[in-house]
Short mmCIF file of C-alpha atoms in Angstrom, two decimals:
data_model
loop_
_atom_site.label_atom_id
_atom_site.label_comp_id
_atom_site.label_asym_id
_atom_site.label_seq_id
_atom_site.Cartn_x
_atom_site.Cartn_y
_atom_site.Cartn_z
CA MET A 1 0.00 0.00 0.00
CA ARG A 2 2.84 2.41 0.83
CA LYS A 3 4.34 1.90 -2.62
CA LEU A 4 1.08 3.01 -4.22
CA LEU A 5 1.14 6.24 -2.20
CA LEU A 6 4.78 6.98 -3.06
CA LEU A 7 4.25 6.76 -6.82
CA PRO A 8 2.00 9.86 -7.12
CA ALA A 9 4.29 11.80 -4.77
CA PHE A 10 7.33 10.91 -6.88
CA ALA A 11 5.52 11.89 -10.10
CA LEU A 12 4.65 15.26 -8.56
CA LEU A 13 8.27 15.88 -7.58
CA VAL A 14 9.48 15.07 -11.09
CA ALA A 15 6.91 17.42 -12.62
CA CYS A 16 7.89 20.24 -10.28
CA GLY A 17 11.58 19.70 -10.96
CA ASP A 18 11.09 20.31 -14.68
CA ARG A 19 9.48 23.72 -14.07
CA GLN A 20 12.22 25.12 -11.85
CA ASP A 21 13.77 28.32 -13.22
CA ALA A 22 17.38 29.37 -12.82
CA LEU A 23 17.67 32.76 -11.09
CA ALA A 24 20.47 35.30 -11.43
CA THR A 25 20.96 38.78 -10.03
CA TYR A 26 22.82 41.46 -11.97
CA THR A 27 24.06 44.90 -10.95
CA CYS A 28 24.37 47.47 -13.70
CA PRO A 29 26.59 50.48 -12.88
CA ASN A 30 24.71 53.62 -13.98
CA GLY A 31 21.62 51.46 -14.44
CA PRO A 32 19.13 49.24 -12.64
CA SER A 33 19.80 46.07 -10.70
CA LEU A 34 18.04 43.11 -12.29
CA VAL A 35 16.68 39.74 -11.23
CA VAL A 36 16.59 37.35 -14.17
CA ALA A 37 14.76 34.02 -14.25
CA TYR A 38 15.81 31.73 -17.09
CA SER A 39 13.51 29.04 -18.41
CA GLU A 40 12.88 27.08 -21.59
CA GLU A 41 10.68 29.96 -22.80
CA GLY A 42 13.38 32.63 -22.41
CA ALA A 43 14.44 35.16 -19.79
CA ARG A 44 12.12 37.03 -17.45
CA ILE A 45 13.74 40.26 -16.23
CA THR A 46 12.39 42.00 -13.13
CA PHE A 47 13.44 45.61 -12.54
CA PRO A 48 13.50 47.32 -9.10
CA SER A 49 10.49 49.41 -10.12
CA GLY A 50 8.43 46.23 -10.49
CA ARG A 51 8.49 46.29 -14.29
CA VAL A 52 8.80 42.82 -15.81
CA GLU A 53 9.97 41.98 -19.32
CA GLN A 54 9.61 38.49 -20.80
CA LEU A 55 12.26 38.04 -23.50
CA ASP A 56 12.26 35.21 -26.00
CA ILE A 57 15.19 32.94 -26.78
CA THR A 58 16.86 33.86 -30.07
CA GLU A 59 18.75 31.73 -32.55
CA THR A 60 21.97 32.99 -30.92
CA GLU A 61 22.79 31.15 -27.70
CA ASN A 62 22.52 33.27 -24.53
CA LEU A 63 20.83 36.14 -26.35
CA TYR A 64 17.25 37.02 -25.37
CA ALA A 65 15.18 39.67 -27.11
CA LYS A 66 11.87 41.26 -27.94
CA PRO A 67 11.20 44.52 -29.79
CA GLY A 68 12.94 47.31 -27.88
CA VAL A 69 14.71 45.11 -25.29
CA VAL A 70 17.77 42.87 -25.70
CA PHE A 71 19.60 40.94 -22.96
CA ASP A 72 22.94 39.46 -24.02
CA THR A 73 24.68 37.03 -21.64
CA ARG A 74 27.28 35.58 -24.02
CA VAL A 75 30.20 36.73 -21.83
CA PHE A 76 30.76 34.77 -18.59
CA ARG A 77 29.11 36.51 -15.58
CA THR A 78 28.53 39.67 -17.63
CA ALA A 79 25.47 40.87 -19.51
CA ARG A 80 24.48 43.76 -21.73
CA LEU A 81 20.97 45.15 -21.39
CA THR A 82 19.67 47.29 -24.23
CA ASP A 83 16.39 48.93 -23.23
CA GLY A 84 15.08 51.22 -25.92
CA ASP A 85 17.77 53.83 -26.55
CA ARG A 86 19.64 53.05 -23.29
CA SER A 87 22.30 50.37 -22.90
CA PHE A 88 23.99 49.05 -19.75
CA ASN A 89 26.82 46.65 -18.93
CA CYS A 90 25.81 44.42 -16.02
CA ASP A 91 27.75 42.10 -13.75
CA GLN A 92 26.25 38.91 -12.36
CA MET A 93 26.41 38.77 -8.59
CA ALA A 94 27.85 35.70 -6.90
CA GLY A 95 25.40 33.28 -5.46
#
């Protein structure tokens, strides 16, 4: 009987594990600090003001974009945020 109860619990854990996003925090001198959640759909950037941008994955690895916003993470622990006519270099915080 116990084995029958463990099977649904295990299936639930596996399903939840697939949905887990990777989080990263970036500081951008002369710009905003960002919290970025990466998933299979792309990158979700949260700004300190509460603004959220969902960027799609592009054909270029580690480059996320939508019209007006580009987030480039092709350099190790460094990113470039282009937001309209503004552009910032950002450093990923340890953690």
